[in-house]
Coordinates of C-alpha atoms and ligand atoms in Angstrom, one line a residue:
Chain A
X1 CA 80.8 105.8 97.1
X2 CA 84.0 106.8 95.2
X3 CA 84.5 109.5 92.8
X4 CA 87.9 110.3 91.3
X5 CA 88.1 113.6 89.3
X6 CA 90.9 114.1 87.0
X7 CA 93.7 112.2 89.6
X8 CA 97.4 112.7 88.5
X9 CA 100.0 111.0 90.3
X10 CA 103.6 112.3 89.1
X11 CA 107.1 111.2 90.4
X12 CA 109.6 113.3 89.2
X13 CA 113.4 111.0 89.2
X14 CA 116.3 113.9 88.6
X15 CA 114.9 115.0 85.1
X16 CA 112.4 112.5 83.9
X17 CA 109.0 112.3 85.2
X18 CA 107.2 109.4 85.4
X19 CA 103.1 109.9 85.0
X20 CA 101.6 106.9 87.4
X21 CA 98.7 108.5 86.9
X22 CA 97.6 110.5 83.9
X23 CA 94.3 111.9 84.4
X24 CA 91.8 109.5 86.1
X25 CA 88.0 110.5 86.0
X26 CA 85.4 107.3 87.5
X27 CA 82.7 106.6 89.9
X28 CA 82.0 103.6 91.3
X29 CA 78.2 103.3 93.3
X30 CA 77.5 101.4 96.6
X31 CA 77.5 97.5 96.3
X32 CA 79.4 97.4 92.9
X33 CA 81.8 94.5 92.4
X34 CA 85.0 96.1 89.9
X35 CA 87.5 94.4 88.5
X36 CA 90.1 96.4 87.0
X37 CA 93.2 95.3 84.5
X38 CA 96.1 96.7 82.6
X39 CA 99.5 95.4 81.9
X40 CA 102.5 95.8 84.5
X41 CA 103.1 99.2 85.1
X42 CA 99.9 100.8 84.0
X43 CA 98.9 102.2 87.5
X44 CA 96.8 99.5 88.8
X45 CA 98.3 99.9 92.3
X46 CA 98.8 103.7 92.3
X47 CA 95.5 104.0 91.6
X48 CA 94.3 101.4 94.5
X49 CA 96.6 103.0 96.9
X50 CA 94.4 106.5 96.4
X51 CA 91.3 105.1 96.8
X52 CA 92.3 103.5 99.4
X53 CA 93.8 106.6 101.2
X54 CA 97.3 105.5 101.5
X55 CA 98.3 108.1 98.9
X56 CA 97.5 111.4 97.9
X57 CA 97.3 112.4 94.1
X58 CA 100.0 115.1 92.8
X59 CA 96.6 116.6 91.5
X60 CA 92.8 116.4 91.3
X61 CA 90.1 115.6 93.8
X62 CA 88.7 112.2 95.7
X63 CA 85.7 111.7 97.4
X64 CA 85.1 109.3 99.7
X65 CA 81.0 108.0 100.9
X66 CA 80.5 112.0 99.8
X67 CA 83.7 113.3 101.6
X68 CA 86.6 115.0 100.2
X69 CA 89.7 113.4 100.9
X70 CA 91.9 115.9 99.4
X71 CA 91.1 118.0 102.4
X72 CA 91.5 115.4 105.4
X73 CA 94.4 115.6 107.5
X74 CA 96.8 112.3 108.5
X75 CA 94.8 111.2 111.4
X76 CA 91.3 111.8 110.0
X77 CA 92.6 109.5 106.7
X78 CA 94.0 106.9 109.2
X79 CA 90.4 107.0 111.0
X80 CA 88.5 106.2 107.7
X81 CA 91.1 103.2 106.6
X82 CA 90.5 101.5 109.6
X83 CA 87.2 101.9 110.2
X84 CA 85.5 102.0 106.7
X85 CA 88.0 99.8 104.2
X86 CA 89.4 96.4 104.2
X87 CA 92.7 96.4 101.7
X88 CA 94.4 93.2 100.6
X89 CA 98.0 94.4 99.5
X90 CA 100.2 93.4 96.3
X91 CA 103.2 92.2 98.9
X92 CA 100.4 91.3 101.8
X93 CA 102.8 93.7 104.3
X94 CA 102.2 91.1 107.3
X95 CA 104.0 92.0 110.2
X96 CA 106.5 89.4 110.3
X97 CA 107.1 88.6 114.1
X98 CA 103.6 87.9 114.9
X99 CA 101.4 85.3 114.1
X100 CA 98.9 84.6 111.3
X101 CA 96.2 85.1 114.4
X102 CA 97.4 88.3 115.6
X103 CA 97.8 89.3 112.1
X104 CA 94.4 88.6 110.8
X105 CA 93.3 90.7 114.5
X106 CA 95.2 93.8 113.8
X107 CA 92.0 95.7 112.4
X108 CA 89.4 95.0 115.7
X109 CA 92.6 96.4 117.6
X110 CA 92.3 99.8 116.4
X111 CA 88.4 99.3 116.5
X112 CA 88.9 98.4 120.3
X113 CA 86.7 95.1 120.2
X114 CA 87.9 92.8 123.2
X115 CA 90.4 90.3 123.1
X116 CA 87.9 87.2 123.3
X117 CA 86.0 88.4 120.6
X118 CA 89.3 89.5 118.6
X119 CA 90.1 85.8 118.6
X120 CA 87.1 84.4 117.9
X121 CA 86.8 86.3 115.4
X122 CA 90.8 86.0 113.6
X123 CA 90.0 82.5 114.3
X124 CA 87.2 82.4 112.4
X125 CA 88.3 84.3 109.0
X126 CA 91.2 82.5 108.8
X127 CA 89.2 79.5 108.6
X128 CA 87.5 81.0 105.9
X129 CA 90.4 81.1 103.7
X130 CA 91.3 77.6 104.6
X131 CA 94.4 78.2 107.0
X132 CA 92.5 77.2 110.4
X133 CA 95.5 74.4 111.1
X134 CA 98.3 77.9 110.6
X135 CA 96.9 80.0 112.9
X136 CA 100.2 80.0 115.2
X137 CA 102.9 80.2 111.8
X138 CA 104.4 83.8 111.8
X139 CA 104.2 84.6 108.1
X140 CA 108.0 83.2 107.5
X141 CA 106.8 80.1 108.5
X142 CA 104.1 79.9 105.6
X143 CA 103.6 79.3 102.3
X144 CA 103.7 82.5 99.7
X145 CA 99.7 81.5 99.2
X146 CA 99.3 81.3 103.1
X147 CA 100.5 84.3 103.5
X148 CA 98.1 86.0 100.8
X149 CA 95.4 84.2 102.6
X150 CA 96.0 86.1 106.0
X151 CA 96.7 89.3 104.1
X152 CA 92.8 88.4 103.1
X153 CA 91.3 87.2 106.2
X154 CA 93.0 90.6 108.0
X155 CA 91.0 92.3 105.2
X156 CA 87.8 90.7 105.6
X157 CA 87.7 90.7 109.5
X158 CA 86.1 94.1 110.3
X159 CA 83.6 93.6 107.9
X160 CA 84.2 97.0 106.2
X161 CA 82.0 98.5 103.7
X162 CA 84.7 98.5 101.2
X163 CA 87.4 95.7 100.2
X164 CA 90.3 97.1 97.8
X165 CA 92.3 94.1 96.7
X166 CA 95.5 94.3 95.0
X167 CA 95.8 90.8 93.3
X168 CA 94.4 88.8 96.1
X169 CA 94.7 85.6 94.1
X170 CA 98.5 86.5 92.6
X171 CA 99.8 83.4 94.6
X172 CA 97.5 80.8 94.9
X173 CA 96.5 78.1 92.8
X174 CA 92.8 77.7 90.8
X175 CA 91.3 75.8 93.2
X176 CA 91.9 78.2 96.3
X177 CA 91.3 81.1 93.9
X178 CA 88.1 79.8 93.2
X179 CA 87.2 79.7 97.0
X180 CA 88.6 82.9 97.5
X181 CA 86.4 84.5 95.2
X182 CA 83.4 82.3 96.1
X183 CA 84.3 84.3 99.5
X184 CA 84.7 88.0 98.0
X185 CA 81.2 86.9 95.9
X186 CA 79.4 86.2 98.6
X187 CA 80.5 89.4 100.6
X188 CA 79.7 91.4 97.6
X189 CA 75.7 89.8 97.7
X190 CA 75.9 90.8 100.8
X191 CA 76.2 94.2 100.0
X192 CA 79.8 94.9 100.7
X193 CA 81.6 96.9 97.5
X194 CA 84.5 94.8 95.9
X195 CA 87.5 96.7 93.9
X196 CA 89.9 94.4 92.8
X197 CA 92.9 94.1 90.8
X198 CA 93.6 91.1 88.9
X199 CA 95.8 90.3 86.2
X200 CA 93.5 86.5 85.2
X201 CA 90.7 87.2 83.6
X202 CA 89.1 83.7 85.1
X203 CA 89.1 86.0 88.5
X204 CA 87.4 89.2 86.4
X205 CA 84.9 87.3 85.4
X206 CA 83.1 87.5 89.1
X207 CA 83.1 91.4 89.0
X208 CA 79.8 93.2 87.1
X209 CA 82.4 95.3 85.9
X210 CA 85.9 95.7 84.0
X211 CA 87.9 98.6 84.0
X212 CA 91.1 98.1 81.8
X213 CA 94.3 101.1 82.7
X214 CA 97.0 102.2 80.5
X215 CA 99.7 104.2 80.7
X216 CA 97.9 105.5 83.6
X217 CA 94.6 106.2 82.0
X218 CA 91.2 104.2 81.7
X219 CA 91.1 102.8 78.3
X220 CA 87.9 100.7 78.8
X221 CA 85.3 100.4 81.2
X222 CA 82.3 97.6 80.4
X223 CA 79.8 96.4 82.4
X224 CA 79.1 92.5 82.3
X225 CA 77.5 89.6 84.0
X226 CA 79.2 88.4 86.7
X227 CA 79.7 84.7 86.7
Chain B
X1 CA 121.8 67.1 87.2
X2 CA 119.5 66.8 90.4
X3 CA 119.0 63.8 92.1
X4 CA 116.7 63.8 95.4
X5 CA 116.2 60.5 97.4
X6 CA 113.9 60.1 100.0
X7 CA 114.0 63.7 101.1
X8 CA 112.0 65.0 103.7
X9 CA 111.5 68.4 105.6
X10 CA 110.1 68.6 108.5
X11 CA 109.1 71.6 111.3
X12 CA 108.7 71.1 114.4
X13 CA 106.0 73.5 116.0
X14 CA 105.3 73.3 119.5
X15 CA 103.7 69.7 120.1
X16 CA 103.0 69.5 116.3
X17 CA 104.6 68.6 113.0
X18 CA 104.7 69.9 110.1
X19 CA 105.6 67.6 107.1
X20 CA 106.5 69.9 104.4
X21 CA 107.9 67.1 102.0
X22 CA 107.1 64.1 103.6
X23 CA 110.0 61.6 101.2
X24 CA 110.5 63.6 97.6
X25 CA 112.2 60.6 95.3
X26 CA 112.9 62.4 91.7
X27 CA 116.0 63.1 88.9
X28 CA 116.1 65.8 86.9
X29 CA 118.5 65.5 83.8
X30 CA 120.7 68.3 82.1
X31 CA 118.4 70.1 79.5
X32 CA 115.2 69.8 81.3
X33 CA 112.6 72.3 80.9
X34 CA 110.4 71.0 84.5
X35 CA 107.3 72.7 85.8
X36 CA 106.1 72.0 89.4
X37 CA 102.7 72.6 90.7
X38 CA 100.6 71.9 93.4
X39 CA 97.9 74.1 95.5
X40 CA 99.3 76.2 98.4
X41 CA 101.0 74.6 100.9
X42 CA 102.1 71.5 99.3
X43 CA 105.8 71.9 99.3
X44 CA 106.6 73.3 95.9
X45 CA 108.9 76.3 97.5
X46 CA 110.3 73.9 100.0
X47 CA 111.7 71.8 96.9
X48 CA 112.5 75.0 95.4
X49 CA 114.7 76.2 98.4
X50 CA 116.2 72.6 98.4
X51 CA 117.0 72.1 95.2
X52 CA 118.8 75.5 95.4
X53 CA 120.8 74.7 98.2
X54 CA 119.3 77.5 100.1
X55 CA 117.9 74.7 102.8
X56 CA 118.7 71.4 104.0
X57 CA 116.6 68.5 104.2
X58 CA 115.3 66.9 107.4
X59 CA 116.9 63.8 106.2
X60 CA 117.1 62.3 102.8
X61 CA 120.0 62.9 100.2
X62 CA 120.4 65.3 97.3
X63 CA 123.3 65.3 94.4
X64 CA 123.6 68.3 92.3
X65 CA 126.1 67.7 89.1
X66 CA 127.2 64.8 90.9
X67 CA 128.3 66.3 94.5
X68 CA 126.8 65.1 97.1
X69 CA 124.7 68.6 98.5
X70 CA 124.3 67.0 102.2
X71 CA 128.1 66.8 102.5
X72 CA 129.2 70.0 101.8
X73 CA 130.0 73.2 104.1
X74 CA 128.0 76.4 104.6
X75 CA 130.8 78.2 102.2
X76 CA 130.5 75.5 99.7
X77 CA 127.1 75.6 99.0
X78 CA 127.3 79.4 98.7
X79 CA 129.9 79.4 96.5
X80 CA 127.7 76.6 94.1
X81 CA 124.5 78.6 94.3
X82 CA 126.2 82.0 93.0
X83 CA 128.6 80.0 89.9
X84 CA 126.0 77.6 88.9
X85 CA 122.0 78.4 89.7
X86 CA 119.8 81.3 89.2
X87 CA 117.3 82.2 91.6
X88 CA 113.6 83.7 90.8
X89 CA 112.3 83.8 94.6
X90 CA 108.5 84.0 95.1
X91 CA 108.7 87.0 96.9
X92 CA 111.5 88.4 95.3
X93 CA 114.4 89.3 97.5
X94 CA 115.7 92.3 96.1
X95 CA 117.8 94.5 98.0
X96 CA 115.6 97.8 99.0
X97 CA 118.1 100.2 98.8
X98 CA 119.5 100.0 95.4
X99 CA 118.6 100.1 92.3
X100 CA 117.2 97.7 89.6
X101 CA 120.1 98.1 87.6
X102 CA 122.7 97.5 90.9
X103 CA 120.4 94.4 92.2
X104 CA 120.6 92.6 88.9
X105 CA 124.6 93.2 88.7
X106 CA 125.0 91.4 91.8
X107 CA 125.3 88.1 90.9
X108 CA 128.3 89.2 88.8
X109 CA 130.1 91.1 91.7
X110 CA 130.4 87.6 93.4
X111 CA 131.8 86.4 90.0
X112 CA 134.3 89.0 89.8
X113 CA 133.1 90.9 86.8
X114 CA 134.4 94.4 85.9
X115 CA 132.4 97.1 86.9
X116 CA 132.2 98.4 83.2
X117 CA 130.9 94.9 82.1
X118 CA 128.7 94.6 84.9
X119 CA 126.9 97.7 83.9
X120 CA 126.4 96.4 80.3
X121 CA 125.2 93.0 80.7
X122 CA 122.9 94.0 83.5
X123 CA 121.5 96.7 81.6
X124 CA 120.9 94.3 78.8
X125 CA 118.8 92.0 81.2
X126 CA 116.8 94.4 82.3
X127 CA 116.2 95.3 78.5
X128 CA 115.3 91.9 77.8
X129 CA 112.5 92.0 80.5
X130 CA 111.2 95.3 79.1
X131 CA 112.8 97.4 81.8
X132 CA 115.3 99.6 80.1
X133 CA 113.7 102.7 81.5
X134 CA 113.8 101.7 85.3
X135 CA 117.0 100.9 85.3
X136 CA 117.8 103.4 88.5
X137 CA 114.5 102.9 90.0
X138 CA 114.8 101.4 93.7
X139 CA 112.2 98.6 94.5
X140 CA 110.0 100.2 96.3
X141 CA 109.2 102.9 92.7
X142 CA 108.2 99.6 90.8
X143 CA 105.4 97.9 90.5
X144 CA 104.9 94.5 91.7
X145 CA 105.5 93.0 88.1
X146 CA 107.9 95.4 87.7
X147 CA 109.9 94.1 90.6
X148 CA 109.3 90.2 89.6
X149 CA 111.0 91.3 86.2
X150 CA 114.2 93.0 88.3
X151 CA 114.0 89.4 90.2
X152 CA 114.1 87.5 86.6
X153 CA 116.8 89.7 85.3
X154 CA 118.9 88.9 88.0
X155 CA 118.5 85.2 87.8
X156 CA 119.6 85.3 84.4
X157 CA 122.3 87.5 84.1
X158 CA 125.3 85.4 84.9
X159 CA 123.8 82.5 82.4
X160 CA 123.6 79.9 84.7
X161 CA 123.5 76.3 83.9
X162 CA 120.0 76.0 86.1
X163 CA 117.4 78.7 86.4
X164 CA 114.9 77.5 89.4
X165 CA 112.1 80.1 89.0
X166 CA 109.4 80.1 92.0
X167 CA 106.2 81.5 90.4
X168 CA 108.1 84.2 87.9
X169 CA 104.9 85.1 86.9
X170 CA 103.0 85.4 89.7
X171 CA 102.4 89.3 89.2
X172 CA 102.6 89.7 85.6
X173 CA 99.9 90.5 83.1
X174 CA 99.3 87.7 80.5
X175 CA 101.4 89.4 77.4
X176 CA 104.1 90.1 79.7
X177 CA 104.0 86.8 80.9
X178 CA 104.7 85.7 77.6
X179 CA 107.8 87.5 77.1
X180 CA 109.5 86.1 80.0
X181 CA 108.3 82.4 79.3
X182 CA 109.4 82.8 75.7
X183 CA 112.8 84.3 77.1
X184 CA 113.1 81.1 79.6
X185 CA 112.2 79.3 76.3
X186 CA 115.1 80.6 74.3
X187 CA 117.3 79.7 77.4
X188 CA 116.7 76.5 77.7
X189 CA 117.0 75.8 73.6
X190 CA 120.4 77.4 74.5
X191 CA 121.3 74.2 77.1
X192 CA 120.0 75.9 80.4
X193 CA 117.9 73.4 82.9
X194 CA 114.6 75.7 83.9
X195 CA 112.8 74.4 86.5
X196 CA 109.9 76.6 87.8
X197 CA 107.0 76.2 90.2
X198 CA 103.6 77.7 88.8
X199 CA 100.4 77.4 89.4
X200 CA 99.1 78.6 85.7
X201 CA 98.5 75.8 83.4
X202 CA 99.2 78.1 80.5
X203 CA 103.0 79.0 81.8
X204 CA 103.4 75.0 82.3
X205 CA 102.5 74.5 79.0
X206 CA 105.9 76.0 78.2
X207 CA 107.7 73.1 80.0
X208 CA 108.3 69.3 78.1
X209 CA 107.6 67.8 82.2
X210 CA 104.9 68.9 84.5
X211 CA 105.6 67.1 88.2
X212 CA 102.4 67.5 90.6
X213 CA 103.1 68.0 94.2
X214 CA 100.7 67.4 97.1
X215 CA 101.1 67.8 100.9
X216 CA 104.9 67.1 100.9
X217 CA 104.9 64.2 97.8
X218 CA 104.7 63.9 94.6
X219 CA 101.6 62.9 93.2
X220 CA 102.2 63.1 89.3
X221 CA 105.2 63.4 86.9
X222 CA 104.1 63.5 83.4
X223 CA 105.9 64.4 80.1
X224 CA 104.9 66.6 77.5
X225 CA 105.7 68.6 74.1
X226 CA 105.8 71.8 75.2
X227 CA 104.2 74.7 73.4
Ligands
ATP301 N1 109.4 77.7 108.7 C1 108.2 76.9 108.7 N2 107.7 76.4 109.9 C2 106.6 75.7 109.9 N3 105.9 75.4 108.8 C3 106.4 75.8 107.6 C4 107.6 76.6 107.5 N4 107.8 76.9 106.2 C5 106.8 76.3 105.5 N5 105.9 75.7 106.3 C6 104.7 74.9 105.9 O1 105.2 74.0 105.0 C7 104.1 73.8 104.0 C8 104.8 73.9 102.6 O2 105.2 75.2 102.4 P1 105.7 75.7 100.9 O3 106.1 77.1 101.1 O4 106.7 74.8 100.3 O5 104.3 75.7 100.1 P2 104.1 76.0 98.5 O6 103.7 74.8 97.8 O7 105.3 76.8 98.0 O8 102.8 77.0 98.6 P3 102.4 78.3 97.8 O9 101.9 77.8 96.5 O10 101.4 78.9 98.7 O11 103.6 79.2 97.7 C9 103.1 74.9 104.2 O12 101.9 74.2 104.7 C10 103.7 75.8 105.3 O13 102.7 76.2 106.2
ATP302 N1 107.8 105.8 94.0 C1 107.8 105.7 92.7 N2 108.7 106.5 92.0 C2 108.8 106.4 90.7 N3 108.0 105.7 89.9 C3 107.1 104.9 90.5 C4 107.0 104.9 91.9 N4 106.0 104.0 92.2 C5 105.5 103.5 91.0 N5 106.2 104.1 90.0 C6 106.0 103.8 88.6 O1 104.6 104.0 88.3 C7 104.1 103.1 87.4 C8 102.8 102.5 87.9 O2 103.0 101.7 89.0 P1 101.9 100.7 89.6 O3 102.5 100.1 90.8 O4 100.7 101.5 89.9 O5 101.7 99.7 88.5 P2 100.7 98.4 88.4 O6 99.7 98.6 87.4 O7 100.2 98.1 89.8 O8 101.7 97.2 88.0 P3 101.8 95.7 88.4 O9 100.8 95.0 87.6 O10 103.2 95.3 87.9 O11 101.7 95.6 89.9 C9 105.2 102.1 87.1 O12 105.7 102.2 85.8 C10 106.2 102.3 88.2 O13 107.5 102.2 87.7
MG303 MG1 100.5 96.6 91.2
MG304 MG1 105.5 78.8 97.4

């Protein structure tokens, strides 16, 4: 499903360049639940942000389901976020003057599904992450947890093929951890492929497999038995 | 140094209410090392914000040092929050347009520092967080972590008598969470008050109190010997 082939992402600041990405060769198949690690810094999110096509590497090729990114223009990358992958963001990026509902409904917007079944169906994911008595809250008016938790339902509610998530657990306690990855677990059986980052290795241990970055490289890569 | 009595905050929404502390009783002594926690939504920022003077209570009284918070003026409080606390916010509030370097100085523009010295101290608490080589990056070139740490740095540059930390290690990797609980650490063997919400049993290890919140009260208020 994805296949990264030597990815570079370079900024250059005035005279020093900083190497996000340092050469990044990996596959991940159809139905695979990654976890991936690496210390602050080490390109978790750079790398997340390419396979998730908000970001194009400085170098080196990306295919997505078989189909080159690299040579996709803005709107044909646009089309395959929001129809193919559900992303759960390191700073959530709600829009902040609308509700947790209208939030969490922003994805079967853009796949034009009608405004009773929109609702029914915001309604029903943000149950799912326990926030069914928030629904009306505009993200200032919740909790830093809350808001991760709409950040997942919006995520979740298109049912896409693919869920990136970038920490999805960073602000909530063990016990809604726990659910949330009972949720992402149970998506996964289902047949839906999981990337996530994560930075607890209590959450890694629900993925089949760890990649570890550094420095913007992959130092490990193990396959293990998901709890 | 922080006394709270009977305080309560609640939102109105619509025909609803929302009891985010529903009557918070609780003193705090000079030389505390405190850790909060509680599962999302169960107050924990909403003390935070209060405690900091960045919020009043619905009704209820808080004392800071003595002074009696609920009295004071819009000006006074502001002036108390930028000589006496430092603030870790859970979603970091840094200014997007400047640098690292220039959002940690701030707290020592409000105190009148030289520009010179300024420069030097802030650059030696971004050192101390492991950030001496993103000193000119603007928030949005840093990682999440990497942000949190700009956020710490900031807190702690103008060595204030009470650090109130709201998850400081929300997005940090478990070695680099080390270094900035061993830095609060050191702080607090210096004199400081640290108070921090987490929800990480092994950053509240760090703390000699662990007070357990849950929809709006406190439920638990434990000592400890601290790691
Ligand atoms: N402006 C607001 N209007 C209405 N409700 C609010 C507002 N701000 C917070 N709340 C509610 O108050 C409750 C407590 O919020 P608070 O931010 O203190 O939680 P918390 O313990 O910090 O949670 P987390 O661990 O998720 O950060 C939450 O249920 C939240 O929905
Ligand atoms: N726009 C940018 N300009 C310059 N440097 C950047 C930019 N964006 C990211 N970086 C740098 O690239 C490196 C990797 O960033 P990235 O966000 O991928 O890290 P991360 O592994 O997600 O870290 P964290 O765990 O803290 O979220 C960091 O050292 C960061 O400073
Ligand atoms: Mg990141
Ligand atoms: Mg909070």
């Amino acid at each position: 499903l994805i296949k990264l082939e030597a990815i570079r992402k370079t900024y250059v600041m005035g005279d020093t360049e900083v190497h996000a990405l340092a050469g990044v060769t990996l596959e991940i198949a159809h139905g695979e639940f990654v976890a991936i690690m690496g210390s602050s810094g080490s390109g978790k999110s750079t790398l997340m942000n390419i396979v998730g096509c908000l970001d194009r590497p400085t170098s080196g090729r990306y295919w997505l389901a078989g189909d080159e990114i690299s040579r996709m223009s803005v709107n044909e990358l646009a089309e395959i976020r929001n129809s193919q992958i559900g992303f759960v963001f390191q700073n959530f990026n709600l829009l902040a003057r609308t509700t947790a509902l209208e939030n969490v409904e922003l994805p079967l917007v853009y796949a034009g599904v009608s405004a009773k079944e929109r609702h029914r169906r915001a309604a029903q994911a943000l149950e799912k992450v326990g926030l069914g008595t928030r629904t009306d809250h505009t993200p200032s008016q919740l909790s830093g947890g809350q808001q991760q938790r709409v950040a997942i339902a919006r995520a979740l509610v298109s049912a896409p093929k693919l869920i990136l998530a970038d920490e999805p657990t960073g602000a909530l306690d063990s016990k809604t951890s726990v659910e949330v990855m009972a949720l992402l677990q149970e998506l996964w059986k289902a047949g839906i492929t999981v990337v996530l980052v994560t930075h607890e290795p209590d959450v890694a241990e629900f993925a089949a497999r760890v990649i570890v970055v550094r420095d913007g490289l992959v130092k490990e890569d193990r396959r293990q038995t998901p709890k």
